[in-house]
Coordinates of C-alpha atoms and ligand atoms in Angstrom, one line a residue:
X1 CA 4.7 -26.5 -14.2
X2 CA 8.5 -26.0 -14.8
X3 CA 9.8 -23.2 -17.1
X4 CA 13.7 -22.7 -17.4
X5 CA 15.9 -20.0 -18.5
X6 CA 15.1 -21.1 -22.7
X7 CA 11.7 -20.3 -21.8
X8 CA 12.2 -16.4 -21.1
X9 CA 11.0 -14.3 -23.7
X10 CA 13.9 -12.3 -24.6
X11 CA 12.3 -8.5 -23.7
X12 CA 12.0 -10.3 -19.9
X13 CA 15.5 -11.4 -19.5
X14 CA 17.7 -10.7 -16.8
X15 CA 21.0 -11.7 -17.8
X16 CA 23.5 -11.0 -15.1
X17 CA 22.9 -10.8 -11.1
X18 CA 21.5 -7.2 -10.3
X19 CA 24.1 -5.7 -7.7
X20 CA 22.5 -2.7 -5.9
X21 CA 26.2 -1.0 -4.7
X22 CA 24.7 3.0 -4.2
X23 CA 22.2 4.4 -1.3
X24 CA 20.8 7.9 -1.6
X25 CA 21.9 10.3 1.5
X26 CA 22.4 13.8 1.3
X27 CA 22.0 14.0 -2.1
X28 CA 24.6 11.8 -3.1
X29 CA 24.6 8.4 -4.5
X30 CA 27.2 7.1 -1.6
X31 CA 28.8 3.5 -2.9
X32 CA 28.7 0.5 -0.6
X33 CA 31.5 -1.7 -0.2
X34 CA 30.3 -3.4 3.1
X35 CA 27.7 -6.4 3.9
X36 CA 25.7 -7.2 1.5
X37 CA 22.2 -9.5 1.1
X38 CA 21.3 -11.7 -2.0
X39 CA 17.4 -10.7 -3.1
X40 CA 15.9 -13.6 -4.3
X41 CA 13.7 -14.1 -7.3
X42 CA 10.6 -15.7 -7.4
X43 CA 10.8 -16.7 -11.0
X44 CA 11.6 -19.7 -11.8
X45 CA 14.9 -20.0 -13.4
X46 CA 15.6 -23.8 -12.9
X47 CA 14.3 -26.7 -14.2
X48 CA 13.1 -27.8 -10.4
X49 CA 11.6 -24.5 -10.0
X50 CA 13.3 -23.0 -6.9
X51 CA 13.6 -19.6 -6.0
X52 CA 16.6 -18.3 -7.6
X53 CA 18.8 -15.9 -6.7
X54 CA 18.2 -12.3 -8.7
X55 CA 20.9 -9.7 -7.0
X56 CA 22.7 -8.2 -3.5
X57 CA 21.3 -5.1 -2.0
X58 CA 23.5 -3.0 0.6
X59 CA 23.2 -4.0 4.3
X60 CA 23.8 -0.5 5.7
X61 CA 24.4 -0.5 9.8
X62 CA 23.4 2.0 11.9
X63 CA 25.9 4.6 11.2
X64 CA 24.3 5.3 7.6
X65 CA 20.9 5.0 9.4
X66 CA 21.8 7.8 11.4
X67 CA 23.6 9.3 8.6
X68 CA 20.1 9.1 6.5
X69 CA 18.3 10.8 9.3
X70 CA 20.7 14.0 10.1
X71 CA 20.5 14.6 6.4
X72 CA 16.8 14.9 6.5
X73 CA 16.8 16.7 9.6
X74 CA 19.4 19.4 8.0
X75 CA 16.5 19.7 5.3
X76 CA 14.0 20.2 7.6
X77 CA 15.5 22.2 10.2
X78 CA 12.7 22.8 12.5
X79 CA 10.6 24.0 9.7
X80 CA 13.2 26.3 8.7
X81 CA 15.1 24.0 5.9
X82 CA 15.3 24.6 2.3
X83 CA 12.3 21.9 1.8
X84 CA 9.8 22.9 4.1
X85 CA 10.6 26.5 3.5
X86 CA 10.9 26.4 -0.2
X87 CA 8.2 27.9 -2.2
X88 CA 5.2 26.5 -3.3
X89 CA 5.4 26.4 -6.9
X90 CA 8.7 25.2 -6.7
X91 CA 8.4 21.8 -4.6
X92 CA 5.8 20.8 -7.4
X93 CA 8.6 21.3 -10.1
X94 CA 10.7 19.4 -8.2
X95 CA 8.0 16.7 -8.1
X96 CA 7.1 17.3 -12.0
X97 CA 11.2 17.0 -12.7
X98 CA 10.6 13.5 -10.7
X99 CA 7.9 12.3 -12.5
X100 CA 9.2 12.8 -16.1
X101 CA 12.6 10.9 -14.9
X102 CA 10.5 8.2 -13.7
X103 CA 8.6 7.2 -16.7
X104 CA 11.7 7.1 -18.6
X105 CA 12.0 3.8 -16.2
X106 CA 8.9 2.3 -17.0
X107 CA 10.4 -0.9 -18.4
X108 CA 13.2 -1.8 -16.3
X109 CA 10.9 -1.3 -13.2
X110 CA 7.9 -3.4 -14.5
X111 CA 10.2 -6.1 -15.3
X112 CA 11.6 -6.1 -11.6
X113 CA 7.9 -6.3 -10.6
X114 CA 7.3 -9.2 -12.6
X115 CA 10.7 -11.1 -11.5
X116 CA 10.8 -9.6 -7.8
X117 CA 7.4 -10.2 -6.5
X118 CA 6.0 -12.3 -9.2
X119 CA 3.4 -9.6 -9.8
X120 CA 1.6 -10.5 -13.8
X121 CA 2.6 -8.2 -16.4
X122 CA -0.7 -6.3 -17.1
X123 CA -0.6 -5.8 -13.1
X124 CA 3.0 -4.8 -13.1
X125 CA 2.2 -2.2 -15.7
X126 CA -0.3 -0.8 -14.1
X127 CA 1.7 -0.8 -10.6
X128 CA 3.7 1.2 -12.5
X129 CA 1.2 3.4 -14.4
X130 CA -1.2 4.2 -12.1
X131 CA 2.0 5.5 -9.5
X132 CA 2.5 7.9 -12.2
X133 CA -1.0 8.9 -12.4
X134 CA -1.2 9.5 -8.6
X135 CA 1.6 11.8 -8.6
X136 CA 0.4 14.1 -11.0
X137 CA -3.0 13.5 -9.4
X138 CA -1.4 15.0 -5.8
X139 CA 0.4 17.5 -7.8
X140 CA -3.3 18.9 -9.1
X141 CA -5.3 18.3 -5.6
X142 CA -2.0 19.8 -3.9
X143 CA -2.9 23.0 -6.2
X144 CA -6.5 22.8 -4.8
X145 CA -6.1 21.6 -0.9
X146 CA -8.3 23.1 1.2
X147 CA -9.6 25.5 -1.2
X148 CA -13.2 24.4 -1.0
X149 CA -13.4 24.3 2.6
X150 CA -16.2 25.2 4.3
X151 CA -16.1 29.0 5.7
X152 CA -16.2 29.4 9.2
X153 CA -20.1 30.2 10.5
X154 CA -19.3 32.5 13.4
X155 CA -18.8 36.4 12.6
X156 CA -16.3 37.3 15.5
X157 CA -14.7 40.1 13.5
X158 CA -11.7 38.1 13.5
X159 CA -9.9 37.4 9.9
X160 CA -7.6 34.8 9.1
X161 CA -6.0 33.2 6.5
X162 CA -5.6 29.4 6.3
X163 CA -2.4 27.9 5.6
X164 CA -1.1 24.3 5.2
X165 CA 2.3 23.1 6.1
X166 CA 4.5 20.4 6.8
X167 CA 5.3 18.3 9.7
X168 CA 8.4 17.6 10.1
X169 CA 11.3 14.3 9.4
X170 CA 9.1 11.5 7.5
X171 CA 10.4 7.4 8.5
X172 CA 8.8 6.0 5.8
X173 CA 8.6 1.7 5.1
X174 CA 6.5 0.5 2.0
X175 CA 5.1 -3.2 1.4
X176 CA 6.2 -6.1 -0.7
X177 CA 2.8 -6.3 -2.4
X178 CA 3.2 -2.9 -3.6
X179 CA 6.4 -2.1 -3.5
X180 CA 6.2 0.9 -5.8
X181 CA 2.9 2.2 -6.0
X182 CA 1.4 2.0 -2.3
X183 CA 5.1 3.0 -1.2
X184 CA 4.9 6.1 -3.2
X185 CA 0.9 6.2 -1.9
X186 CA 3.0 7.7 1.7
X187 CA 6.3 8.8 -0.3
X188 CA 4.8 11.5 -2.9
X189 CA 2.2 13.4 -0.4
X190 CA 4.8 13.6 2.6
X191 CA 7.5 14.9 0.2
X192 CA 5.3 17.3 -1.7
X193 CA 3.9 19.3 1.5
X194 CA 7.6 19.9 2.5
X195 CA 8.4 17.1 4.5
X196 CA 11.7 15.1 4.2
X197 CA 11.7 11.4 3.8
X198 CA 14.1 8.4 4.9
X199 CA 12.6 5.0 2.9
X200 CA 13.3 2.0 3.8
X201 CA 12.3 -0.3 0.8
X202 CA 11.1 -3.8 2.0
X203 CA 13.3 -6.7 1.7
X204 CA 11.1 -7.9 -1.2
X205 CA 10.7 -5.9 -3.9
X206 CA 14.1 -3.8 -3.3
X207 CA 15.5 -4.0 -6.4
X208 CA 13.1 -2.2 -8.5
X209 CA 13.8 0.7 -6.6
X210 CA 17.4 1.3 -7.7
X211 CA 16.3 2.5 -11.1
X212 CA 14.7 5.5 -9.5
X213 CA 17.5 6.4 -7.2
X214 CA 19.0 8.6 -9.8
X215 CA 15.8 10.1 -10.4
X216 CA 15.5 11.1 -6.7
X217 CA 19.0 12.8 -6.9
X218 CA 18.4 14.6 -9.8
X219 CA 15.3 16.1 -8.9
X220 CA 15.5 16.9 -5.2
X221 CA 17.6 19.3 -3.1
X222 CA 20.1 17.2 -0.6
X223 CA 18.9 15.4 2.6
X224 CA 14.8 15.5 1.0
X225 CA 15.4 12.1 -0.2
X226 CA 16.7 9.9 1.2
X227 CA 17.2 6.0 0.7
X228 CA 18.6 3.3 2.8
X229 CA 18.9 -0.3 2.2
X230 CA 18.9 -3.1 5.0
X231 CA 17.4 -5.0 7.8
X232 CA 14.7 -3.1 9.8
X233 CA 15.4 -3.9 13.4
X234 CA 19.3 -2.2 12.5
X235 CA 18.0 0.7 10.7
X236 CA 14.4 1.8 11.4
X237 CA 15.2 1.1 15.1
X238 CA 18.7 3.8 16.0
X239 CA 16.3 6.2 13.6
X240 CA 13.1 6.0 15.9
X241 CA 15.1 6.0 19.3
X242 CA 16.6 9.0 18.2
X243 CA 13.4 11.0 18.4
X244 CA 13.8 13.1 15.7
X245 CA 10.9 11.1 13.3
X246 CA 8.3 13.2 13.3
X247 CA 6.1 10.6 11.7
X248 CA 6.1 7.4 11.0
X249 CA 4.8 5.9 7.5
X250 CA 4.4 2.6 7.2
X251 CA 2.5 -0.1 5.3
X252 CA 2.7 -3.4 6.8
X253 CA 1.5 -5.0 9.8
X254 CA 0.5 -4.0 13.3
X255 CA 3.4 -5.8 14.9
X256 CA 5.7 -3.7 13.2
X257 CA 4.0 -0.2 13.9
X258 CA 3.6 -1.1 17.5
X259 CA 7.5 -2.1 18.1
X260 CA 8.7 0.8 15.9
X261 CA 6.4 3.4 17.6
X262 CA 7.1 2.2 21.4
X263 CA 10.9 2.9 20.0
X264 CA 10.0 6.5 19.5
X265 CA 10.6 8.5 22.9
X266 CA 7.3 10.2 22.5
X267 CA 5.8 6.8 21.9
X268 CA 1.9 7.1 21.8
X269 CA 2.0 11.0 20.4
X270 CA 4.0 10.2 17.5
X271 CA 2.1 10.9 14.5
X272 CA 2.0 8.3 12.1
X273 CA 0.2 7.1 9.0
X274 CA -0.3 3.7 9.0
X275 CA -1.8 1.0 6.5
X276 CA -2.0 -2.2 8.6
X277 CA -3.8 -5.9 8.0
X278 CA -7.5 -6.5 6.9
X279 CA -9.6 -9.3 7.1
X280 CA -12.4 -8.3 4.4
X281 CA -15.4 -10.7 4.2
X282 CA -17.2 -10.8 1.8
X283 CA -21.5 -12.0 2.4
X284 CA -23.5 -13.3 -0.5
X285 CA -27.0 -12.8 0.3
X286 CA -29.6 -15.6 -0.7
X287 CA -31.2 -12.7 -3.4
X288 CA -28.0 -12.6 -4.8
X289 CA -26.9 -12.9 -8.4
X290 CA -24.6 -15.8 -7.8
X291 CA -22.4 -15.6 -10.8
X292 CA -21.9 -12.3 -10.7
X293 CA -20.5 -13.0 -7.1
X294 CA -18.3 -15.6 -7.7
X295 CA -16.9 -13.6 -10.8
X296 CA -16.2 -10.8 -8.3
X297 CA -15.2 -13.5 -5.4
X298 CA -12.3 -14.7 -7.6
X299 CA -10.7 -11.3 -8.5
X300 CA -11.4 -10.5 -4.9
X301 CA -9.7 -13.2 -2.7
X302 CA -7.0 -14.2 -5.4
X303 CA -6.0 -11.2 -7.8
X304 CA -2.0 -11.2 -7.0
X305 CA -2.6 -14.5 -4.9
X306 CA -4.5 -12.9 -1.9
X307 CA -1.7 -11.0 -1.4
X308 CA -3.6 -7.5 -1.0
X309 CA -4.6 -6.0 1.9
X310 CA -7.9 -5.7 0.2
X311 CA -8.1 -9.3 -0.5
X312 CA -11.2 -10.9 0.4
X313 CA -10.0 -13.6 3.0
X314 CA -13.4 -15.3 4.1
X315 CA -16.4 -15.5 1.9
X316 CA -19.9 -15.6 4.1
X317 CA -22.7 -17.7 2.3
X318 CA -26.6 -17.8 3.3
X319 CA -27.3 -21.2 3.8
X320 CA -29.9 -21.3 0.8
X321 CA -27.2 -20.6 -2.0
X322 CA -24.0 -22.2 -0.4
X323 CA -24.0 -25.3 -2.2
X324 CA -24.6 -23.5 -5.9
X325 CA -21.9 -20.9 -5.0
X326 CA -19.3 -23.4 -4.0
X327 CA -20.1 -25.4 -6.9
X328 CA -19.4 -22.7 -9.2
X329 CA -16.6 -21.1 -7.6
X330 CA -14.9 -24.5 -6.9
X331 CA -14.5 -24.9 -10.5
X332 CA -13.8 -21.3 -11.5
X333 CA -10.6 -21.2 -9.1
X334 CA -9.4 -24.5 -11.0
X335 CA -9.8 -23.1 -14.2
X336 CA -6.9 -19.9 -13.4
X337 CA -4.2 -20.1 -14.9
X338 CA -0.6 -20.8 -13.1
X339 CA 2.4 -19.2 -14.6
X340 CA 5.3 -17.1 -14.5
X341 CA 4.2 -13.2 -14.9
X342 CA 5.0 -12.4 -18.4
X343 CA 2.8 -15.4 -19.8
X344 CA -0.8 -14.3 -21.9
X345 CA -3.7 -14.7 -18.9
X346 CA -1.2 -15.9 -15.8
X347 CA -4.2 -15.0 -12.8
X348 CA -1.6 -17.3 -10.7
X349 CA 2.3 -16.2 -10.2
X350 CA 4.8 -17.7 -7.8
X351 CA 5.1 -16.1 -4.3
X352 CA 7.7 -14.4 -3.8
X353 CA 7.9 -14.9 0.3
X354 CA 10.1 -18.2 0.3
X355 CA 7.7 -19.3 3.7
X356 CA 4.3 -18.3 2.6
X357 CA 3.3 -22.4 0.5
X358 CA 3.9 -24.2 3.7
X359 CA 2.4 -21.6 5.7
X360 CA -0.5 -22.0 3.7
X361 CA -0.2 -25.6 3.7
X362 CA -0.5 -25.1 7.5
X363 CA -3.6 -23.6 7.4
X364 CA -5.1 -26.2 5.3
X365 CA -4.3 -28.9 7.5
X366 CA -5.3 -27.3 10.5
X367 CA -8.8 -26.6 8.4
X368 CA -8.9 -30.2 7.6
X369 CA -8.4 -31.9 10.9
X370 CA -11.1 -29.5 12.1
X371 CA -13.3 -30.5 9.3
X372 CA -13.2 -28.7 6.8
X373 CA -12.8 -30.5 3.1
X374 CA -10.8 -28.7 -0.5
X375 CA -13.4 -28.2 -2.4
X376 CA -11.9 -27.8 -6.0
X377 CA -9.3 -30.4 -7.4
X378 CA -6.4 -28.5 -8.0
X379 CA -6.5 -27.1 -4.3
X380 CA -3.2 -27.5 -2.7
X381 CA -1.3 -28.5 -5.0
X382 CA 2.1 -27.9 -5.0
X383 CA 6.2 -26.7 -6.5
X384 CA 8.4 -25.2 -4.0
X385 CA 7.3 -21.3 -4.5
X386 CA 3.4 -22.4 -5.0
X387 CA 0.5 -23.7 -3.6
X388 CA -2.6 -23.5 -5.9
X389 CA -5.5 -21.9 -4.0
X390 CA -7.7 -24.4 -1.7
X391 CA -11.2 -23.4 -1.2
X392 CA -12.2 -24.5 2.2
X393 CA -15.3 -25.5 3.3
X394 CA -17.4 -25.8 5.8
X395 CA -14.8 -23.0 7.9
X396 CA -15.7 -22.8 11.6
X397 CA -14.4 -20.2 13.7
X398 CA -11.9 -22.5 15.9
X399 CA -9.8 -22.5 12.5
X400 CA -6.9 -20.7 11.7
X401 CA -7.8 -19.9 8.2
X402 CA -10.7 -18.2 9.9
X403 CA -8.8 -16.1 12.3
X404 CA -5.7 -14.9 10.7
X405 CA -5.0 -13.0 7.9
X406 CA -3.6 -15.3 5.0
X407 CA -2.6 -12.7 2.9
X408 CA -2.3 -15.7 0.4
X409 CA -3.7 -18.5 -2.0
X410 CA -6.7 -20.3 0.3
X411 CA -9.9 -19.3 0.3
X412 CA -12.2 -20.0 3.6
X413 CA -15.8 -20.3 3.0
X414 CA -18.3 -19.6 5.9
X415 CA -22.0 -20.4 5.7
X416 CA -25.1 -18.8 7.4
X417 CA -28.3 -18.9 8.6
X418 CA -29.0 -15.0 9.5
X419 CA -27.1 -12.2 8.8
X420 CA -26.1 -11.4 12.7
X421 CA -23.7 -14.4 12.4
X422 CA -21.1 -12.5 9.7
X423 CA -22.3 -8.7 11.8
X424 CA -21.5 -10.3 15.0
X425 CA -17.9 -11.7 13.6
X426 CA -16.9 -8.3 11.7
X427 CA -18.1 -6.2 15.0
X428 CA -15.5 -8.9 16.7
X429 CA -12.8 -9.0 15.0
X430 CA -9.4 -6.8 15.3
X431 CA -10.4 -5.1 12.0
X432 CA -12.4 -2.9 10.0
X433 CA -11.4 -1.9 6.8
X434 CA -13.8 -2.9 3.9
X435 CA -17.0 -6.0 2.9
X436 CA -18.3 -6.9 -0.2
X437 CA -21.8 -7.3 -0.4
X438 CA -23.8 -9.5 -2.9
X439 CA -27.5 -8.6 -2.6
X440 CA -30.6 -7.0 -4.8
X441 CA -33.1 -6.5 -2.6
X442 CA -32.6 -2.6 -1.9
X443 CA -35.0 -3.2 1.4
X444 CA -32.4 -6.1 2.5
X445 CA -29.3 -4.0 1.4
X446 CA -30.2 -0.2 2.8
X447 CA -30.6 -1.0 6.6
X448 CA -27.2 -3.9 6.3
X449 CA -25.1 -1.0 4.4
X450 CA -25.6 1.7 7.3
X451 CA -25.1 -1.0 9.7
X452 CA -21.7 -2.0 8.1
X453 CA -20.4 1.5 7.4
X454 CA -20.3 1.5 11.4
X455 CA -17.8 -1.8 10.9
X456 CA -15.3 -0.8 8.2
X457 CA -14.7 1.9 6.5
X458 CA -15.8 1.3 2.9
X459 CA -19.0 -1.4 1.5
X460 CA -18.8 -2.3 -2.1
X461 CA -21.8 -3.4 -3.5
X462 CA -21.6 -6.2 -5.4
X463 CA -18.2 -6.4 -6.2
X464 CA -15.3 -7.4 -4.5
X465 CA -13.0 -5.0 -2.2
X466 CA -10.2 -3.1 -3.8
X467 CA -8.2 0.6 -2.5
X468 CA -9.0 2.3 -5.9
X469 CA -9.7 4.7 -7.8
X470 CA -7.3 6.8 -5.8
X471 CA -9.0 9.5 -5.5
X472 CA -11.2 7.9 -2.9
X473 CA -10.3 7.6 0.9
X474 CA -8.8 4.7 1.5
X475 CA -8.5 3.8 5.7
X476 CA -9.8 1.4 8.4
X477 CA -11.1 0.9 11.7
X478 CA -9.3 -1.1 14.3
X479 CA -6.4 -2.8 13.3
X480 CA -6.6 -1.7 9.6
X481 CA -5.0 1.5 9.1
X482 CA -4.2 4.6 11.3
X483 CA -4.7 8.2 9.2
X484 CA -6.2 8.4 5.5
X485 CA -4.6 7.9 2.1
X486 CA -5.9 8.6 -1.3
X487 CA -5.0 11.4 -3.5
X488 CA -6.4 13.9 -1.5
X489 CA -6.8 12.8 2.0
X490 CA -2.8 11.7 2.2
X491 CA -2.1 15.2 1.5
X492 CA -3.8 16.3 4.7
X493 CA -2.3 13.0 6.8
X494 CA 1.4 14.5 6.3
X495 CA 0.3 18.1 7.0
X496 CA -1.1 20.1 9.3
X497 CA -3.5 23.8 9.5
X498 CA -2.4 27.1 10.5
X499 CA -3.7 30.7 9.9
X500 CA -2.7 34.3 10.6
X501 CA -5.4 35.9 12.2
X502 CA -6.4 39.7 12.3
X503 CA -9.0 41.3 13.9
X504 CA -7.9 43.9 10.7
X505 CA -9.5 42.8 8.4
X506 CA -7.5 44.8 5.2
X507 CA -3.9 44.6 7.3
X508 CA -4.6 40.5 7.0
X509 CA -5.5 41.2 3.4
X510 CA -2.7 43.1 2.6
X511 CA -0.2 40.7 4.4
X512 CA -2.0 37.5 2.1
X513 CA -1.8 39.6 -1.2
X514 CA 1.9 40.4 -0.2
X515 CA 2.6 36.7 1.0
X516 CA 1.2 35.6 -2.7
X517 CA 2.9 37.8 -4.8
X518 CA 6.0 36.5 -3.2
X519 CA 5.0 33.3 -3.4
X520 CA 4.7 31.2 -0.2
X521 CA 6.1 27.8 0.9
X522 CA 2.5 26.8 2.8
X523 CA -0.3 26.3 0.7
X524 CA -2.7 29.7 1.3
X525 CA -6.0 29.4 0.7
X526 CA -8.6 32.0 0.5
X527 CA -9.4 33.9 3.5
X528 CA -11.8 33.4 6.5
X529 CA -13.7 35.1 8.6
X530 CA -13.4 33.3 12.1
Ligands
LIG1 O1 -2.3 -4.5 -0.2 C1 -3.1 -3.6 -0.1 C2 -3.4 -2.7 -1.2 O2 -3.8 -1.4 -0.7 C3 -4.4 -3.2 -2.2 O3 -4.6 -2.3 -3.2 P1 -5.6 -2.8 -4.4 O4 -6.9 -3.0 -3.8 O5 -5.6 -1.6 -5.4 O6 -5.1 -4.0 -5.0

């Protein structure tokens, strides 16, 4: 397929290069006169469909790295700066002010979805819409945290009141899948229990930032913001040797978090809240309702290309039904659609990681000489920023589309004979963070769900693996993801308990009623006995 510039509707035009010149530190918009990089589109803007280029970002050095970091350090102050100290009731206006900028953004920001990352337009919208959603979502459960707690069983004649607060300086570095939404999954909790942020954007997906940057300024005091543009290895690195991160955020990958936290001089006691890689499987059992799972296989290993941490990335068959399933989900991949994000029913974008089709042409071959065949017509097929997805088959374990995590258009298919084979490889492998399960026997499916709740961390049953609704807790085992996120549970990852304890029982009382009339900066719940 080729599409040039005559076939752009006009509402998803970009007309002139996008030159990001302003950084957020301290509160103010600081212009940029130095290095700069050229962000690269994945839309296709030439005839011979190449990646084009869309803009420059800022290359800060390490001088506005440090810059970024003293600023949200002054906010914090040792838990005595205006953020973390600053009442309650105010930090959620501050987040509501936020909020209301932000949708006045919507369009230009769903537009840089579509031409940054390639991300379709109904997915781009709701990138956008369910980030709003989440924030007023943590603004309600931030209202309720730790309200319903359960009391404390012992009677010791000690009385206590349980407070939340902050932790401290937050290093926080988002994904190119996600750039706005799981970004702000790490971004919106940290900030709203009083802790001050340095972001990092990722070098994809940068530019769809800058539309916000105002609405950070406006709505935050100095230094709780703040936002730096550049390559990691010059910023994140001066920022995590100079021990004063008190946790680092990060979605990405487990090479990363390992060289950023052996950086930190308090290395493995650095608190950090981490989304990491996955390597979800998916096992259709021979009882199961075979179209049903191949509707659910599709949106699972290629919704945005694979590129989801959630993705499905190997697909376990009982021997019984392999040949039907293939059959039917050989010829369901062909029939996506390829196209640039705007267009009616694009399934298929380009990739926006200039590497990622010979990578995955890689992993086809090395599939192939091992023996495994494409299944479906169109697999492998190629233009410079796409490969159309392979489905593999029969994949054997020496392969590398077994064993690493593709995070891309190719889907390996497994067979087997008893369900041990796809227990033995999940209890084996480096992760652990969801399965899909295609079944209907609830004999069958009751003892192999409390078996794989042990494995990962969440089994959906019949249908395919995905981090929503956000309200639920979304984490791994192993390899997969270091704290909680969701709604609620992110709120707890970038905070920490305290109480005031009496063995007065109406002194403590008294000192609550006071502290709530005056309204505090740590959440209060309602009192304890301890
Ligand atoms: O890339 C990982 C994301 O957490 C996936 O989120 P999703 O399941 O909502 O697409």
């Amino acid at each position: 397929m080729k599409t040039t510039f005559k076939d752009i509707p006009e509402a998803y035009k970009i007309d002139s290069l996008l030159h990001q010149s302003t950084y957020l530190v301290n509160g103010e918009l600081k212009q940029w006169e130095g290095e700069t990089a050229e962000v690269y589109s994945t839309i296709s803007s030439t005839a011979d469909y190449k990646h084009t280029i869309l803009g420059t970002i800022p290359q800060l050095g390490e001088a506005e790295a440090l810059e970024a970091l003293d600023s949200a350090t002054n906010a914090y102050n040792k838990g005595q700066g205006l953020w973390p100290t600053m009442k309650v009731i105010d930090r959620i206006a501050c987040m509501e002010k936020f909020v209301e900028e932000m949708k006045t953004k919507r369009e230009e920001v769903v537009k840089l979805l579509m031409w940054e990352i390639g991300k379709n337009l109904p997915d781009s919208e709701k990138e956008f819409d369910r980030t709003v959603d989440y924030i007023y979502d943590t603004i309600e459960a931030y209202k309720q945290i730790d309200r319903d707690s359960a009391k404390f069983e012992k009677n010791s004649g000690v009385y206590a009141h349980i407070r939340r607060g902050p932790l401290g300086v937050v290093l926080c570095l988002g994904p190119y899948n996600y750039p706005l939404n799981e970004t702000f999954t790490l971004l919106i909790p940290a900030l709203i229990m009083g802790n001050p942020v340095v972001f990092k954007p990722a070098k994809i997906g940068v530019l769809l930032i800058s539309p916000l940057l105002e609405a950070f300024q406006k709505s935050f005091p100095k230094g709780v913001v703040n936002i730096v543009y550049g390559r990691g290895r010059v910023l994140a690195t001066p920022i995590m040797q100079s021990g004063k991160v008190d946790v680092l955020a990060l979605i990405g990958n487990s090479k990363s978090a390992n060289a950023l936290q052996a950086q930190h001089p308090k290395g493995n006691r650095l608190r950090m809240v981490l989304g990491l890689e996955a390597k979800n499987p998916a096992i259709i059992l021979p009882d199961a309702d075979l179209d049903l799972a191949v509707e659910e296989c599709i949106a699972g290993t290629l919704s945005f290309n694979g590129q989801r941490c959630t993705a499905l990335k190997v697909i376990y068959v009982h021997e019984s039904v392999v040949e039907e399933f293939n059959r039917l989900f050989a010829f369901k991949v062909d029939q996506l659609k390829f196209g640039n994000p705007w267009e009616a029913g694009s399934k298929l974008t380009p990739l926006p990681e200039v590497e990622k089709p010979a990578y995955i042409q890689e992993l086809i071959d090395d599939a192939k000489e091992k023996g495994a065949e494409i299944l479906n017509k169109k697999g492998g097929e190629t233009t410079e920023n796409f490969i159309f997805p392979a489905v593999l088959y029969p994949v054997t374990k020496d392969m590398r589309v077994f064993k690493e995590e593709q995070f891309g258009p190719v889907v390996p298919v497994v067979s087997f004979s008893d369900i041990e084979e796809p227990l033995h490889d999940m209890a084996e492998s480096d992760y652990g963070q969801q399965v899909s399960l295609f079944g209907q026997n609830v004999h069958t499916l009751s003892p192999l769900i409390d078996t794989l709740v042990n494995l990962v961390c969440r089994v959906n049953l019949n249908s395919s693996c995905q981090r929503g609704p956000d309200v639920y807790p979304f984490t791994g085992r192993k390899d997969s993801a270091y704290g909680t996120l969701s709604v609620h549970d992110a709120l707890r990852s970038f905070s920490i308990r305290t109480f005031v304890a009496s063995k007065d029982n109406a002194y403590n009382n008294a000192i609550l009623k006071e502290l709530l009339e005056k309204k505090t900066s740590n959440f209060i719940s309602t009192d304890y006995i301890l």
